[in-house]
Tab-separated table of C-alpha atoms in Angstrom:
chain	number	residue	atom	x	y	z
P	1	MET	CA	-28.995	1.864	-44.908
P	2	ASP	CA	-32.444	3.126	-43.867
P	3	LEU	CA	-33.402	3.863	-40.245
P	4	GLN	CA	-35.250	0.571	-39.760
P	5	SER	CA	-32.358	-1.575	-40.939
P	6	PHE	CA	-29.878	0.503	-38.922
P	7	PHE	CA	-31.640	-0.264	-35.635
P	8	THR	CA	-32.251	-3.918	-36.458
P	9	SER	CA	-28.717	-4.548	-37.716
P	10	PRO	CA	-26.933	-7.444	-35.966
P	11	PHE	CA	-23.845	-5.251	-35.521
P	12	PRO	CA	-24.073	-4.176	-31.848
P	13	LEU	CA	-22.619	-0.662	-32.174
P	14	SER	CA	-25.369	0.337	-34.579
P	15	ARG	CA	-27.749	0.090	-31.604
P	16	LEU	CA	-25.517	2.127	-29.293
P	17	PRO	CA	-27.035	5.622	-29.896
P	18	VAL	CA	-30.562	4.649	-28.848
P	19	ALA	CA	-29.286	2.583	-25.911
P	20	PHE	CA	-27.282	5.595	-24.737
P	21	LEU	CA	-30.252	7.936	-25.252
P	22	ASN	CA	-32.542	5.768	-23.148
P	23	VAL	CA	-30.039	5.384	-20.307
P	24	VAL	CA	-29.628	9.171	-20.169
P	25	CYS	CA	-33.390	9.731	-20.311
P	26	GLU	CA	-34.013	7.349	-17.408
P	27	MET	CA	-31.479	9.120	-15.170
P	28	ALA	CA	-31.723	12.771	-16.252
P	29	PRO	CA	-34.842	13.902	-14.292
P	30	TYR	CA	-33.519	12.401	-11.047
P	31	LEU	CA	-30.017	13.760	-11.606
P	32	LEU	CA	-31.263	17.300	-12.217
P	33	LEU	CA	-33.376	17.161	-9.051
P	34	GLY	CA	-30.562	15.593	-7.053
P	35	PHE	CA	-28.059	18.230	-8.169
P	36	LEU	CA	-30.481	20.966	-7.086
P	37	ILE	CA	-30.982	19.453	-3.617
P	38	ALA	CA	-27.218	19.042	-3.277
P	39	GLY	CA	-26.774	22.718	-4.127
P	40	VAL	CA	-29.292	23.729	-1.467
P	41	LEU	CA	-27.503	21.612	1.157
P	42	HIS	CA	-24.130	23.019	0.137
P	43	VAL	CA	-25.182	26.660	0.384
P	44	PHE	CA	-27.750	26.740	3.178
P	45	VAL	CA	-26.338	24.324	5.761
P	46	PRO	CA	-23.871	26.266	7.966
P	47	GLN	CA	-20.344	24.915	7.751
P	48	LYS	CA	-19.890	24.843	11.551
P	49	PHE	CA	-22.991	22.665	11.793
P	50	TYR	CA	-20.992	19.557	10.906
P	51	ALA	CA	-18.117	20.116	13.310
P	52	ASN	CA	-20.459	20.832	16.248
P	53	TYR	CA	-21.738	17.250	16.219
P	54	LEU	CA	-18.442	15.491	15.535
P	55	SER	CA	-16.022	16.782	18.145
P	56	ARG	CA	-16.805	14.354	20.981
P	57	LYS	CA	-14.860	11.117	21.097
P	58	ASN	CA	-17.848	8.825	21.470
P	59	ARG	CA	-20.104	6.591	19.429
P	60	LEU	CA	-22.617	9.335	18.794
P	61	SER	CA	-20.071	11.493	16.957
P	62	VAL	CA	-19.252	8.532	14.703
P	63	LEU	CA	-22.956	8.057	13.929
P	64	TRP	CA	-23.446	11.777	13.244
P	65	ALA	CA	-20.456	11.805	10.873
P	66	ALA	CA	-21.964	9.071	8.722
P	67	LEU	CA	-25.454	10.604	8.811
P	68	LEU	CA	-24.152	14.030	7.853
P	69	GLY	CA	-21.934	12.653	5.108
P	70	ILE	CA	-24.474	10.453	3.317
P	71	PRO	CA	-26.426	13.253	1.557
P	72	LEU	CA	-23.300	15.227	0.610
P	73	PRO	CA	-22.258	14.870	-3.053
P	74	LEU	CA	-18.536	14.359	-2.398
P	75	CYS	CA	-16.391	11.897	-4.343
P	76	SER	CA	-13.578	9.822	-2.875
P	77	CYS	CA	-11.024	12.550	-3.655
P	78	GLY	CA	-13.095	15.564	-2.594
P	79	VAL	CA	-14.053	13.992	0.726
P	80	ILE	CA	-10.436	13.814	1.952
P	81	PRO	CA	-9.731	17.557	2.342
P	82	THR	CA	-13.204	17.991	3.814
P	83	ALA	CA	-12.433	15.268	6.364
P	84	ILE	CA	-9.144	16.975	7.197
P	85	GLY	CA	-11.099	20.165	7.747
P	86	LEU	CA	-13.382	18.326	10.146
P	87	ARG	CA	-10.366	17.002	12.037
P	88	ASN	CA	-8.999	20.516	12.388
P	89	GLU	CA	-12.405	21.579	13.680
P	90	LYS	CA	-11.703	19.085	16.524
P	91	ALA	CA	-13.727	16.183	15.137
P	92	SER	CA	-12.714	12.841	16.636
P	93	LYS	CA	-10.593	10.458	14.569
P	94	GLY	CA	-13.428	7.922	14.548
P	95	ALA	CA	-15.827	10.537	13.213
P	96	VAL	CA	-13.333	11.427	10.483
P	97	ALA	CA	-13.054	7.755	9.485
P	98	SER	CA	-16.835	7.370	9.484
P	99	PHE	CA	-17.196	10.454	7.287
P	100	LEU	CA	-14.466	9.254	4.898
P	101	ILE	CA	-16.072	5.833	4.461
P	102	ALA	CA	-19.773	6.748	4.250
P	103	THR	CA	-19.752	10.011	2.292
P	104	PRO	CA	-18.405	9.006	-1.141
P	105	GLN	CA	-20.575	5.881	-1.345
P	106	THR	CA	-23.705	7.902	-1.912
P	107	GLY	CA	-25.249	11.372	-2.098
P	108	ILE	CA	-28.670	12.858	-2.602
P	109	ASP	CA	-28.138	12.915	-6.366
P	110	SER	CA	-26.958	9.307	-6.561
P	111	ILE	CA	-29.792	8.076	-4.313
P	112	LEU	CA	-32.357	9.505	-6.728
P	113	ALA	CA	-30.421	8.215	-9.729
P	114	THR	CA	-30.227	4.748	-8.143
P	115	PHE	CA	-34.003	4.751	-7.751
P	116	SER	CA	-34.427	5.749	-11.400
P	117	LEU	CA	-32.453	2.789	-12.793
P	118	MET	CA	-32.354	0.133	-10.069
P	119	GLY	CA	-35.522	0.565	-8.045
P	120	LEU	CA	-36.546	1.534	-4.535
P	121	GLY	CA	-34.815	-1.396	-2.826
P	122	PHE	CA	-31.357	-0.460	-4.055
P	123	ALA	CA	-32.078	3.228	-3.365
P	124	ILE	CA	-32.768	2.324	0.290
P	125	ILE	CA	-30.119	-0.307	0.940
P	126	ARG	CA	-27.322	1.753	-0.579
P	127	PRO	CA	-27.358	4.595	2.012
P	128	VAL	CA	-28.189	2.118	4.809
P	129	ALA	CA	-25.116	0.045	3.927
P	130	ALA	CA	-23.011	3.219	3.726
P	131	LEU	CA	-24.242	4.262	7.172
P	132	ILE	CA	-23.470	0.923	8.811
P	133	THR	CA	-20.080	0.648	7.095
P	134	GLY	CA	-19.091	4.168	8.118
P	135	VAL	CA	-20.158	3.720	11.734
P	136	CYS	CA	-18.364	0.381	12.102
P	137	GLY	CA	-15.209	1.760	10.509
P	138	GLY	CA	-15.284	4.801	12.778
P	139	LEU	CA	-15.742	2.697	15.912
P	140	LEU	CA	-12.820	0.484	14.882
P	141	VAL	CA	-10.608	3.530	14.358
P	142	ASN	CA	-11.574	4.975	17.741
P	143	ARG	CA	-10.621	1.698	19.386
P	144	LEU	CA	-7.488	0.737	17.426
P	145	VAL	CA	-5.831	3.987	16.278
P	146	ARG	CA	-4.004	6.223	18.733
P	147	ASP	CA	-4.429	9.975	18.440
P	148	ASP	CA	-0.842	10.500	17.364
P	149	GLU	CA	-1.302	8.093	14.431
P	150	ALA	CA	-3.902	10.281	12.706
P	151	MET	CA	-2.302	13.688	12.617
P	152	PHE	CA	-3.033	16.511	10.217
P	153	ASN	CA	-0.314	19.040	9.665
P	154	VAL	CA	-2.144	21.970	8.139
P	155	GLN	CA	-5.069	23.954	9.436
P	156	CYS	CA	-7.800	24.024	6.866
P	157	SER	CA	-11.502	24.342	7.377
P	158	ILE	CA	-14.484	22.971	5.570
P	159	VAL	CA	-15.117	24.524	2.199
P	160	ASN	CA	-16.624	27.956	2.585
P	161	GLU	CA	-18.731	28.993	-0.344
P	162	GLY	CA	-18.304	32.684	0.346
P	163	ARG	CA	-20.784	35.497	-0.072
P	164	GLY	CA	-23.163	36.458	-2.828
P	165	ASN	CA	-26.694	35.775	-3.947
P	166	ARG	CA	-27.676	32.439	-2.431
P	167	LEU	CA	-29.975	31.380	-5.274
P	168	TRP	CA	-27.200	31.990	-7.784
P	169	ARG	CA	-24.743	30.034	-5.627
P	170	VAL	CA	-27.182	27.106	-5.392
P	171	LEU	CA	-27.648	27.013	-9.173
P	172	LYS	CA	-23.944	27.483	-9.889
P	173	TYR	CA	-22.918	24.697	-7.542
P	174	ALA	CA	-25.716	22.360	-8.687
P	175	TYR	CA	-25.512	22.798	-12.429
P	176	TYR	CA	-21.950	23.918	-13.038
P	177	ASP	CA	-19.527	23.024	-10.236
P	178	MET	CA	-20.927	19.537	-9.630
P	179	ILE	CA	-21.275	18.727	-13.308
P	180	ARG	CA	-17.769	20.013	-13.990
P	181	ASP	CA	-16.489	17.707	-11.241
P	182	ILE	CA	-18.307	14.497	-12.169
P	183	GLY	CA	-19.510	15.190	-15.721
P	184	LEU	CA	-16.752	13.308	-17.525
P	185	ARG	CA	-16.944	10.276	-15.225
P	186	LEU	CA	-20.741	10.280	-15.456
P	187	LEU	CA	-20.534	10.450	-19.249
P	188	ILE	CA	-18.052	7.566	-19.322
P	189	GLY	CA	-20.342	5.546	-17.048
P	190	LEU	CA	-23.321	6.157	-19.340
P	191	VAL	CA	-21.368	5.174	-22.451
P	192	VAL	CA	-20.026	2.025	-20.766
P	193	ALA	CA	-23.555	1.117	-19.668
P	194	ALA	CA	-24.855	1.527	-23.227
P	195	LEU	CA	-21.957	-0.550	-24.588
P	196	ILE	CA	-22.693	-3.306	-22.081
P	197	GLN	CA	-26.333	-3.248	-23.141
P	198	VAL	CA	-25.605	-3.845	-26.813
P	199	ALA	CA	-22.272	-5.729	-26.827
P	200	VAL	CA	-22.227	-8.115	-23.831
P	201	PRO	CA	-24.132	-11.361	-24.405
P	202	ASP	CA	-27.324	-11.762	-22.406
P	203	GLU	CA	-26.863	-13.554	-19.067
P	204	PHE	CA	-23.089	-13.294	-19.439
P	205	PHE	CA	-22.455	-13.362	-15.697
P	206	LEU	CA	-24.568	-16.463	-15.255
P	207	SER	CA	-21.471	-18.354	-16.441
P	208	PHE	CA	-20.212	-17.879	-12.879
P	209	GLY	CA	-23.111	-20.104	-11.837
P	210	SER	CA	-23.098	-20.847	-8.133
P	211	GLN	CA	-20.053	-18.685	-7.389
P	212	PRO	CA	-21.441	-15.284	-6.351
P	213	LEU	CA	-18.349	-14.645	-4.234
P	214	LEU	CA	-16.187	-14.975	-7.353
P	215	GLN	CA	-18.363	-12.356	-9.049
P	216	MET	CA	-17.783	-10.011	-6.123
P	217	LEU	CA	-14.029	-10.558	-6.104
P	218	VAL	CA	-13.881	-9.794	-9.828
P	219	ILE	CA	-15.907	-6.624	-9.282
P	220	LEU	CA	-13.649	-5.605	-6.359
P	221	ALA	CA	-10.516	-6.124	-8.450
P	222	ILE	CA	-11.954	-3.726	-11.016
P	223	ALA	CA	-13.734	-1.225	-8.765
P	224	VAL	CA	-11.262	-0.611	-5.917
P	225	PRO	CA	-8.373	0.884	-7.933
P	226	MET	CA	-10.719	2.595	-10.410
P	227	TYR	CA	-11.801	6.214	-9.963
P	228	ILE	CA	-15.601	6.293	-10.323
P	229	CYS	CA	-18.187	8.559	-8.724
P	230	SER	CA	-21.268	7.302	-6.890
P	231	THR	CA	-23.542	8.473	-9.717
P	232	GLY	CA	-21.379	7.203	-12.561
P	233	SER	CA	-21.339	3.698	-11.075
P	234	ILE	CA	-25.136	3.337	-11.280
P	235	PRO	CA	-25.687	2.805	-15.031
P	236	VAL	CA	-22.732	0.410	-15.168
P	237	ALA	CA	-24.058	-1.683	-12.256
P	238	ALA	CA	-27.570	-1.701	-13.722
P	239	ALA	CA	-26.303	-2.774	-17.136
P	240	LEU	CA	-24.194	-5.569	-15.635
P	241	MET	CA	-27.194	-6.844	-13.664
P	242	MET	CA	-29.142	-7.142	-16.880
P	243	LYS	CA	-26.351	-9.370	-18.185
P	244	GLY	CA	-26.600	-11.750	-15.243
P	245	LEU	CA	-24.580	-10.063	-12.484
P	246	SER	CA	-26.055	-10.893	-9.082
P	247	PRO	CA	-27.674	-8.097	-7.031
P	248	GLY	CA	-25.026	-8.618	-4.355
P	249	ALA	CA	-22.145	-8.125	-6.786
P	250	ALA	CA	-23.870	-5.023	-8.157
P	251	LEU	CA	-24.085	-3.671	-4.600
P	252	VAL	CA	-20.345	-4.348	-4.178
P	253	MET	CA	-19.687	-2.128	-7.195
P	254	LEU	CA	-22.007	0.587	-5.860
P	255	MET	CA	-20.270	0.551	-2.461
P	256	ALA	CA	-16.580	-0.103	-3.121
P	257	GLY	CA	-16.250	1.669	-6.471
P	258	PRO	CA	-17.113	5.196	-5.284
P	259	ALA	CA	-15.772	4.770	-1.736
P	260	VAL	CA	-12.141	4.187	-2.572
P	261	ASN	CA	-9.571	4.356	-5.369
P	262	LEU	CA	-5.815	4.052	-5.643
P	263	ALA	CA	-5.213	7.795	-5.380
P	264	SER	CA	-7.384	8.184	-2.267
P	265	ILE	CA	-5.639	5.221	-0.602
P	266	LEU	CA	-2.256	6.881	-1.107
P	267	VAL	CA	-3.470	10.260	0.188
P	268	VAL	CA	-5.164	8.746	3.254
P	269	HIS	CA	-2.011	6.754	4.013
P	270	LYS	CA	0.134	9.868	3.741
P	271	SER	CA	-2.153	12.050	5.835
P	272	MET	CA	-3.525	9.659	8.426
P	273	GLY	CA	-1.100	6.797	8.859
P	274	ARG	CA	-0.837	3.111	8.029
P	275	ARG	CA	-3.169	1.693	10.681
P	276	PHE	CA	-5.919	4.211	9.925
P	277	THR	CA	-5.606	3.427	6.188
P	278	SER	CA	-5.697	-0.336	6.770
P	279	ILE	CA	-8.923	-0.079	8.786
P	280	TYR	CA	-10.407	2.344	6.224
P	281	LEU	CA	-9.687	-0.004	3.297
P	282	MET	CA	-10.560	-3.297	5.006
P	283	THR	CA	-13.848	-1.882	6.304
P	284	ILE	CA	-14.945	-0.809	2.824
P	285	VAL	CA	-13.931	-4.078	1.151
P	286	GLY	CA	-15.135	-6.347	3.964
P	287	PHE	CA	-18.530	-4.745	4.447
P	288	SER	CA	-19.231	-4.445	0.715
P	289	VAL	CA	-18.706	-8.200	0.347
P	290	PHE	CA	-20.704	-8.863	3.541
P	291	PHE	CA	-23.692	-6.832	2.360
P	292	GLY	CA	-23.409	-8.362	-1.107
P	293	LEU	CA	-23.545	-11.903	0.264
P	294	LEU	CA	-26.350	-10.961	2.667
P	295	LEU	CA	-28.343	-9.439	-0.181
P	296	ASN	CA	-27.941	-12.519	-2.362
P	297	ALA	CA	-28.844	-14.860	0.519
P	298	SER	CA	-31.952	-12.885	1.479
P	299	GLY	CA	-33.313	-12.583	-2.046
P	300	LEU	CA	-34.857	-9.260	-1.012
P	301	LEU	CA	-33.853	-7.433	-4.162
P	302	ASN	CA	-34.693	-10.101	-6.686
P	303	LEU	CA	-37.786	-8.054	-7.443
P	304	ASP	CA	-35.638	-4.991	-7.927
P	305	SER	CA	-33.461	-7.011	-10.279
P	306	SER	CA	-36.642	-7.611	-12.228
P	307	MET	CA	-37.315	-3.896	-12.157
P	308	ALA	CA	-33.849	-3.244	-13.563
P	309	ALA	CA	-34.632	-5.750	-16.267
P	310	ALA	CA	-37.945	-4.014	-16.854
P	311	ASN	CA	-36.126	-0.731	-17.190
P	312	SER	CA	-33.861	-2.472	-19.658
P	313	SER	CA	-36.861	-3.018	-21.883
P	314	HIS	CA	-36.320	0.591	-22.825
P	315	PHE	CA	-32.949	-0.516	-24.169
P	316	THR	CA	-34.054	-3.807	-25.776
P	317	PHE	CA	-34.126	-3.934	-29.561
P	318	HIS	CA	-36.695	-5.988	-31.361
P	319	SER	CA	-37.596	-6.296	-34.965
P	320	SER	CA	-39.387	-2.964	-34.858
P	321	LEU	CA	-38.015	0.471	-34.155
P	322	PRO	CA	-37.343	1.194	-30.458
P	323	ILE	CA	-39.824	3.435	-28.728
P	324	LEU	CA	-38.399	6.832	-27.849
P	325	PRO	CA	-38.734	8.109	-24.253
P	326	ASN	CA	-41.571	10.374	-23.223
P	327	PRO	CA	-41.130	14.112	-23.966
P	328	PHE	CA	-40.438	15.141	-20.350
P	329	LYS	CA	-37.562	12.687	-19.967
P	330	LEU	CA	-36.262	13.668	-23.390
P	331	VAL	CA	-36.221	17.375	-22.445
P	332	CYS	CA	-34.422	16.576	-19.162
P	333	ALA	CA	-31.878	14.492	-21.087
P	334	ILE	CA	-31.241	17.357	-23.515
P	335	VAL	CA	-30.830	19.849	-20.659
P	336	LEU	CA	-28.450	17.531	-18.793
P	337	THR	CA	-26.433	16.866	-21.950
P	338	LEU	CA	-26.082	20.578	-22.691
P	339	LEU	CA	-25.001	21.271	-19.106
P	340	ILE	CA	-22.369	18.517	-19.286
P	341	ILE	CA	-21.060	19.777	-22.629
P	342	PHE	CA	-20.855	23.357	-21.351
P	343	ALA	CA	-19.129	22.407	-18.079
P	344	LEU	CA	-16.595	20.151	-19.808
P	345	MET	CA	-15.855	22.759	-22.478
P	346	MET	CA	-15.216	25.385	-19.803
P	347	LYS	CA	-12.990	22.933	-17.939
P	348	LEU	CA	-11.028	22.188	-21.103
P	349	PHE	CA	-10.828	25.875	-21.965
P	350	SER	CA	-9.387	26.750	-18.544
P	351	LYS	CA	-6.814	23.988	-18.908
P	352	PHE	CA	-5.371	25.424	-22.104
P	353	THR	CA	-5.679	29.118	-21.300
P	354	THR	CA	-3.503	29.196	-18.159
P	355	LYS	CA	-0.634	31.566	-18.929
P	356	LYS	CA	2.409	32.669	-17.049
P	357	PRO	CA	1.474	35.831	-15.119
P	358	LEU	CA	2.934	39.174	-16.136
P	359	ASP	CA	2.628	40.600	-12.632
P	360	PRO	CA	5.927	39.948	-10.806
P	361	ASP	CA	4.010	39.632	-7.526
P	362	VAL	CA	2.017	36.646	-8.863
P	363	THR	CA	3.463	33.119	-8.894
P	364	VAL	CA	1.947	29.996	-10.432
P	365	TYR	CA	2.770	26.629	-8.871
P	366	ARG	CA	1.950	23.171	-10.170
P	367	VAL	CA	-0.211	21.107	-7.799
P	368	GLU	CA	-1.274	17.597	-8.771
P	369	ASP	CA	-4.004	15.223	-7.505
P	370	MET	CA	-6.744	17.886	-7.522
P	371	HIS	CA	-9.860	16.417	-9.134
P	372	CYS	CA	-12.802	18.649	-8.269
P	373	SER	CA	-13.982	22.002	-6.909
P	374	HIS	CA	-13.724	20.681	-3.347
P	375	CYS	CA	-10.057	19.923	-3.943
P	376	GLU	CA	-9.536	23.447	-5.300
P	377	ALA	CA	-11.245	24.997	-2.289
P	378	ALA	CA	-9.226	22.861	0.127
P	379	VAL	CA	-5.925	23.921	-1.436
P	380	VAL	CA	-6.930	27.590	-1.360
P	381	ARG	CA	-8.006	27.285	2.274
P	382	ALA	CA	-4.691	25.679	3.194
P	383	VAL	CA	-2.624	28.578	1.834
P	384	GLU	CA	-4.770	31.694	1.997
P	385	ASN	CA	-3.898	32.546	5.611
P	386	LEU	CA	-0.156	31.992	5.225
P	387	PRO	CA	2.089	35.029	5.713
P	388	GLY	CA	2.600	36.796	2.395
P	389	VAL	CA	-0.445	35.353	0.623
P	390	GLU	CA	-2.727	38.157	-0.532
P	391	LYS	CA	-4.860	36.080	-2.873
P	392	ALA	CA	-4.928	32.427	-3.953
P	393	LYS	CA	-6.676	30.568	-6.759
P	394	ALA	CA	-6.493	26.853	-7.605
P	395	SER	CA	-7.435	25.095	-10.847
P	396	ALA	CA	-7.965	21.326	-10.852
P	397	SER	CA	-8.189	21.162	-14.653
P	398	ALA	CA	-4.859	22.980	-15.132
P	399	ASN	CA	-3.198	21.536	-11.982
P	400	THR	CA	-2.137	25.021	-10.909
P	401	LEU	CA	-2.159	27.173	-7.792
P	402	THR	CA	-1.823	30.907	-8.399
P	403	ILE	CA	-0.524	32.987	-5.490
P	404	LYS	CA	-0.474	36.756	-5.294
P	405	GLY	CA	1.948	38.068	-2.696
P	406	PRO	CA	5.490	37.464	-1.437
P	407	ALA	CA	4.841	34.133	0.310
P	408	THR	CA	7.789	31.742	0.176
P	409	GLU	CA	7.687	28.606	-1.938
P	410	GLU	CA	8.612	26.445	1.048
P	411	SER	CA	5.631	27.632	3.095
P	412	ILE	CA	3.325	26.973	0.134
P	413	ARG	CA	4.820	23.510	-0.297
P	414	LYS	CA	4.280	22.559	3.358
P	415	ALA	CA	0.691	23.770	3.291
P	416	VAL	CA	-0.202	21.914	0.082
P	417	GLU	CA	1.565	18.679	0.969
P	418	GLY	CA	0.096	18.807	4.475
P	419	ILE	CA	-3.399	18.193	3.118
P	420	GLY	CA	-2.294	15.372	0.829
P	421	TYR	CA	-1.690	17.002	-2.565
P	422	THR	CA	1.474	16.823	-4.672
P	423	PHE	CA	3.446	20.064	-4.960
P	424	LYS	CA	5.688	20.315	-8.047
P	425	GLY	CA	7.096	23.835	-7.666
P	426	LYS	CA	6.817	26.803	-9.999
P	427	VAL	CA	5.302	26.435	-13.444
C-alpha cells in the first residue's frame, strides 16, 4: 500500500498516526510554555506566601485560596497533601476546601493548552468557573462544617523545593517532574482524542438531540471516577465536541474530570470527614452541570465550537494527503514527545531498580496512593522530622518510602496514614 492509499483508506486506524501528530502539534507549543511558567511559579513564589493569605476565617481567605490555586499545576491527587499543608499552616477550613476544588480544575499549562485546541472563550471560562466553584464550596464549608470535623493529624508543610540553582530547578520541575507526573495521562488523552477523531462517526452526540442534560450526566458518570489531569482532558473534550458533544457537556468534562476522582474522594473522606467530603463532591458536580447548562443556554461559545471544528480541519482527511503542521509546531511536538519518552522511561526504570538496602540502618516501606512528585514530597515532609529519621526518600513509581535511621515503624505508619496515604509495612 502506497502512502496516498494508506491515508485515504476507509479503515479508520490507518488515519490514526496523522491525527495523533496534528493533535500533538496543536498543543505542544502551549504546553512547553505553560510548563515553563509553572516551573517559575513553583520555584520563585515563596511557600509561606500562600499561607499568609489563607489563615483568616473569612470570605477573603476563601477567595484568595481559589485565586492562588488556579495557576498551580496540581492534579486531584497532588493537591490533597498540599491542602493539608495549608491547613497546618493555619489556613481556614473554607480556604482549604476552596483550594481543593479550584486548583486541580486548571493550571497555567492547561489554560494555554485549552486556548490552543478550544479557543479563547473556553480558555477564559474554565478558570472563571473554577474560581466561582471553589469560592462557593469554601463558603459552604465555612458555614456547614465545624472545626472538629476537618482535622488533620500530621504536621506537614507545603512542598519545599530545597536549595540549588534556581534556573536548573525551574527547568527540572517544568520539563521533568511535571512531565513525569502527567506524561502518561497526557499521552493517553492525546491517543484517545486521535481515536475519537478517526473512529467515532461525525455528529455522534447529536443523537442525544434536545437532551443536553443527558449528555452531561453521561460525561459525569465517566469523568468523576476517572483519574484524568486538567491538561489530558483537553484533547478528549475537543475531539468529542467535533463529534457533536455540546459545549456545556465539554465544559463538564473539563471541570469535573480533573477536579475529582474515586481515589481523591476516599482520601478526602478519610482526612477531612464525611460532611466536608459531601460538600466538596456536590459542589464540583453541581456547579459543573450548572455552568454547562448556562453555557448551552447562552450560546456564547458556539463560535468557539466552530473554532474547535476549524482546528479539527487539521485532522480531517480528504481525498488528498493531509497537510503536515508548520515546522515550528512540528519541532515543538518532537521536543515534547522526547521529553515525555525520557520522563516515562526514567519513571519505569526507577520502578524496576528499587532493591532491598544493604545498610542495616535503612528500611524500605511500601506506601500506596502516591501518584506524583507532590505526593512524594508530602510523604517525605510528613516523616522527615520524626524522631529517628535521618533521611527520607519517597518514590511514587515504585510505591516505596526509604528511611535512614532508627525510627519505629509505628511512628512512620501514623505519619503516612495521617496525610491520607496507604501504609503497607516493610518491603
